[in-house]
XYZ file of C-alpha atoms in Angstrom:
332
model
C 30.738 107.684 83.095
C 29.684 111.000 83.934
C 26.534 109.647 85.423
C 28.628 107.028 87.790
C 30.766 109.816 88.941
C 27.752 111.950 89.793
C 26.186 108.983 91.809
C 29.499 108.723 93.662
C 29.773 112.101 94.581
C 26.166 112.474 95.922
C 26.511 109.366 98.112
C 29.924 110.775 99.196
C 28.643 114.287 100.007
C 25.252 113.068 101.782
C 27.678 110.594 104.115
C 29.594 113.472 104.892
C 26.508 115.981 105.765
C 24.754 113.087 107.944
C 27.680 112.156 109.779
C 28.354 115.934 111.272
C 24.699 115.540 112.933
C 24.898 115.138 116.586
C 22.373 112.516 118.088
C 20.566 113.004 121.531
C 20.210 109.552 121.583
C 23.180 107.560 122.375
C 21.876 104.634 120.830
C 20.822 106.273 117.561
C 23.280 106.820 114.612
C 23.135 109.192 111.624
C 25.711 107.564 109.659
C 24.668 105.832 106.567
C 25.266 102.057 105.488
C 26.740 101.081 102.177
C 26.183 97.922 100.634
C 27.166 96.431 97.248
C 26.899 93.305 94.975
C 29.113 92.503 92.185
C 27.869 89.407 89.834
C 30.108 88.192 87.109
C 29.298 85.247 85.082
C 30.061 82.831 82.195
C 27.017 80.641 80.778
C 26.995 78.436 77.782
C 24.062 76.879 75.823
C 24.535 73.200 76.262
C 22.769 72.536 72.922
C 24.234 75.200 70.841
C 27.764 75.574 72.140
C 27.131 79.676 72.325
C 28.687 81.256 75.258
C 29.026 84.615 77.023
C 30.341 86.620 79.828
C 28.439 88.931 81.548
C 28.433 91.566 84.571
C 24.839 90.437 85.455
C 24.748 93.136 88.428
C 26.964 95.880 89.982
C 24.724 97.090 92.580
C 25.426 99.925 95.063
C 23.135 101.081 97.791
C 22.881 103.531 100.621
C 20.445 103.837 103.426
C 20.194 105.193 106.884
C 18.237 107.370 109.300
C 17.957 111.060 109.400
C 16.118 110.758 112.489
C 14.844 108.137 115.137
C 11.652 107.817 112.973
C 12.748 108.985 109.438
C 14.771 106.766 107.026
C 15.664 106.610 103.650
C 17.257 104.176 100.848
C 18.820 104.641 97.216
C 19.903 101.582 95.353
C 21.324 101.664 91.835
C 22.635 99.044 89.437
C 25.892 100.294 87.438
C 26.094 97.283 85.255
C 22.800 95.273 84.644
C 24.183 93.649 81.742
C 26.077 96.487 80.365
C 23.145 99.055 81.602
C 22.848 101.397 84.245
C 19.583 101.467 86.179
C 18.105 103.382 89.260
C 16.347 100.684 91.141
C 15.121 102.156 94.702
C 14.740 105.611 95.829
C 12.469 106.065 98.856
C 11.991 107.857 102.086
C 10.199 105.988 105.450
C 8.301 107.590 108.232
C 7.802 105.161 111.224
C 4.551 106.810 112.391
C 4.334 104.814 115.774
C 5.613 101.396 116.772
C 4.832 98.692 114.185
C 3.335 101.533 111.768
C 5.193 102.880 108.872
C 4.411 104.813 105.600
C 7.133 104.990 102.893
C 6.668 106.857 99.477
C 9.059 106.829 96.207
C 10.188 104.314 93.919
C 10.511 100.619 94.936
C 9.198 96.931 94.320
C 5.431 96.508 95.041
C 4.480 94.363 98.017
C 3.769 91.161 96.321
C 5.258 87.610 96.612
C 8.673 86.217 98.125
C 11.013 85.267 95.220
C 10.622 88.408 93.724
C 12.210 90.117 96.476
C 15.231 88.356 96.466
C 18.587 90.097 95.254
C 22.094 89.302 93.835
C 23.491 89.058 97.532
C 20.674 86.382 98.465
C 20.277 84.338 95.414
C 19.768 80.845 95.749
C 20.363 80.257 92.097
C 21.828 82.184 89.316
C 18.420 82.928 87.657
C 15.015 83.832 88.978
C 12.041 81.688 88.838
C 9.797 82.528 85.861
C 7.113 83.748 88.307
C 9.233 86.562 89.654
C 11.193 87.348 86.641
C 8.424 86.967 83.813
C 4.973 87.213 85.754
C 5.368 89.847 88.385
C 8.497 91.545 88.505
C 7.458 95.440 88.974
C 9.230 98.010 90.568
C 6.654 101.361 90.336
C 6.698 104.528 92.142
C 4.125 105.196 94.516
C 3.316 104.898 97.852
C 2.656 102.112 100.893
C 1.812 101.603 104.459
C 2.870 98.691 106.259
C 1.924 97.550 109.916
C 3.084 94.760 112.037
C 0.470 93.704 114.515
C 1.678 94.018 118.197
C 2.802 90.821 119.585
C 2.110 88.824 116.722
C 4.669 87.846 113.648
C 1.999 89.319 111.033
C 3.026 91.952 108.943
C 0.569 93.747 106.623
C 1.624 96.000 103.528
C -0.670 97.943 101.115
C 0.386 100.216 98.433
C -0.806 102.146 95.514
C 1.287 103.197 92.372
C 1.997 104.603 89.069
C 0.626 101.961 86.420
C 3.606 103.195 84.060
C 7.179 102.376 83.670
C 9.501 103.806 86.727
C 11.528 105.794 84.021
C 8.115 107.919 83.527
C 7.452 110.002 86.372
C 5.554 112.718 84.519
C 3.024 110.561 82.953
C -0.809 111.621 84.131
C -2.678 108.534 84.870
C -6.627 107.776 85.153
C -6.039 104.631 86.966
C -3.546 103.250 89.264
C -1.867 99.934 90.308
C -2.187 98.311 93.539
C -1.018 95.749 95.756
C -1.099 94.121 98.934
C 0.705 91.511 101.009
C 0.319 89.656 104.461
C 3.260 87.814 105.900
C 3.717 85.717 109.003
C 6.860 83.943 110.461
C 6.771 81.488 112.937
C 9.226 80.434 115.689
C 9.753 76.811 114.352
C 10.898 78.351 110.911
C 7.590 78.455 108.867
C 6.998 81.795 106.702
C 3.612 82.106 105.053
C 2.564 85.054 102.926
C -0.342 85.839 100.840
C -0.574 88.723 98.353
C -2.814 90.609 95.933
C -2.037 92.746 92.971
C -3.938 94.735 90.234
C -1.595 96.323 87.546
C -2.247 98.208 84.079
C 1.157 98.837 82.505
C -0.768 99.090 79.115
C -4.334 98.537 77.902
C -5.093 95.658 79.875
C -5.518 95.354 83.325
C -4.340 91.838 84.829
C -5.170 90.927 88.440
C -2.729 88.542 90.206
C -2.844 86.525 93.508
C 0.318 85.209 95.207
C 0.770 82.108 97.826
C 4.063 81.329 99.594
C 5.090 78.463 102.280
C 8.677 78.216 103.440
C 10.388 76.273 106.182
C 14.083 77.367 107.124
C 15.574 75.409 110.016
C 19.041 73.686 110.790
C 20.697 72.545 107.271
C 17.309 73.136 105.331
C 15.286 75.820 103.566
C 12.319 74.160 101.589
C 10.118 76.590 100.009
C 7.047 76.979 97.332
C 5.487 79.680 95.667
C 2.409 80.245 93.143
C 1.102 83.112 91.327
C -1.967 83.008 89.396
C -2.778 85.866 86.933
C -6.240 86.734 85.511
C -6.611 89.519 82.495
C -9.560 91.537 82.675
C -12.178 91.148 80.194
C -10.866 87.861 78.873
C -7.956 89.360 76.822
C -5.814 86.463 77.475
C -6.031 82.859 79.354
C -5.288 83.156 82.471
C -1.761 82.373 83.727
C -0.253 79.726 86.366
C 3.330 80.067 87.446
C 4.913 78.059 90.382
C 8.036 77.081 91.701
C 9.107 74.702 94.455
C 13.027 74.450 95.575
C 15.151 72.905 98.460
C 18.691 74.597 99.759
C 20.903 72.314 102.031
C 23.795 74.004 103.348
C 26.495 73.163 105.975
C 29.700 74.611 107.192
C 33.002 73.475 105.918
C 36.904 74.077 106.223
C 38.078 73.806 102.461
C 40.619 76.250 102.212
C 39.298 80.004 101.921
C 35.795 78.447 101.738
C 33.710 78.081 105.100
C 30.275 77.284 103.738
C 28.723 75.121 101.018
C 25.656 74.525 99.834
C 23.361 72.573 97.248
C 20.169 73.278 95.560
C 17.543 72.078 93.584
C 14.398 73.567 91.810
C 11.529 72.876 89.740
C 9.525 76.065 88.345
C 7.377 76.689 85.437
C 4.477 79.110 83.986
C 1.712 78.542 81.306
C 1.550 80.909 78.417
C 1.933 84.502 79.634
C 1.412 87.720 77.918
C 3.699 90.689 79.473
C 1.772 94.031 79.283
C 3.753 96.869 78.434
C 2.754 100.388 76.844
C 4.022 99.811 73.572
C 2.223 96.343 73.161
C 1.786 93.047 74.878
C 4.953 90.638 74.825
C 4.180 86.877 74.577
C 6.178 84.551 76.751
C 5.724 80.860 75.911
C 4.714 78.104 78.284
C 7.935 76.646 80.063
C 9.089 74.224 82.732
C 12.444 74.023 84.316
C 14.642 71.671 86.448
C 17.756 73.870 87.985
C 20.374 72.009 89.952
C 23.573 73.838 91.620
C 26.211 74.162 94.106
C 27.549 77.420 96.058
C 30.784 77.502 98.177
C 31.247 80.528 100.149
C 33.790 82.491 101.891
C 32.080 84.497 104.718
C 33.775 87.202 106.567
C 31.712 89.266 109.028
C 29.648 91.378 106.563
C 31.487 90.360 103.494
C 30.564 87.403 101.635
C 32.203 86.076 98.270
C 30.106 83.130 96.312
C 31.317 80.828 93.678
C 28.077 79.387 92.007
C 27.508 76.894 89.288
C 24.077 75.937 88.184
C 22.866 73.807 85.120
C 19.339 74.312 83.878
C 17.381 71.930 81.810
C 13.883 72.727 80.068
C 11.670 69.837 80.513
C 8.907 71.614 78.599
C 9.374 74.724 75.983
C 6.423 75.832 73.745
C 8.489 78.878 72.315
C 9.841 78.778 68.755
C 12.906 76.505 68.320
C 14.787 74.431 70.926
C 15.065 75.078 74.836
C 17.894 77.068 75.789
C 19.589 74.509 78.539
C 22.274 76.479 80.019
C 25.406 75.905 82.327
C 26.226 79.141 84.412
C 29.113 79.885 86.530
C 29.186 82.893 88.715
C 31.385 84.815 91.000
C 29.195 87.143 93.525
C 30.871 89.303 95.736
C 28.463 91.172 98.278
C 29.001 93.429 101.262
């Protein structure tokens, strides 16, 4: 609780200090923006009858500008299944139009599914390729460049290979990642990425590809990650997803938006590389279907989401944990 108080007092103090600045540019504001997401859930294993309640996320973020070309962002999760986690803490310098430099702790630029947060999830749980295969926040720096008069953005970064809670460790090697993302006016988005990580004794190299179409009532997307372990430590990993989201405006009491979703995702046998030893994740395929009703009011959203997850392949020990999930998500 003392940590929560310190975080809150620090945020309030920073906001008060920044609000006292006077800007020479009337269109520019030093005032910070606060955002949050609370995601509470009930889930049941439909095969065993086991069930539980969770506060899956209670995220709070503060971000803004201290000069027209200098920005910052801080994000913490005050209750990730009962644990407090510092997720992001970075500063950014806009060197020139389209070119930025960012340093601190943040998600490595790689993939698309991994960048979804509690405020914009389409499903209760992330796909395996973002949750098990490549879900890395790291401490380091990156450069990003948006080409003039094009929808292409390029990013490249170098990072500590160790866990984000270990900033004092000296390393003889680094982790790297790069990403190219292009958005087209007709609703298409394509992305490709490369990452090289070494959080333990084994280095792994990954390649990612994504394509999505978002227009009208539909969002359809697919993503694939190939992971190769150096020195043939383990077999290559293939992970994949394809999903569709259909949504429309409604007038159902307090709710004004309704959507339904379906997803197929999976991965082959995978080893999560850690400093204390590599962890085996068995191959699996899963079908998820769900629906969400939302109340959207200005920048505040309340979502009620129902999901059913059916494992169509499971190579782990015991039976697959087919699940029903019900969530209430409030984000602002």
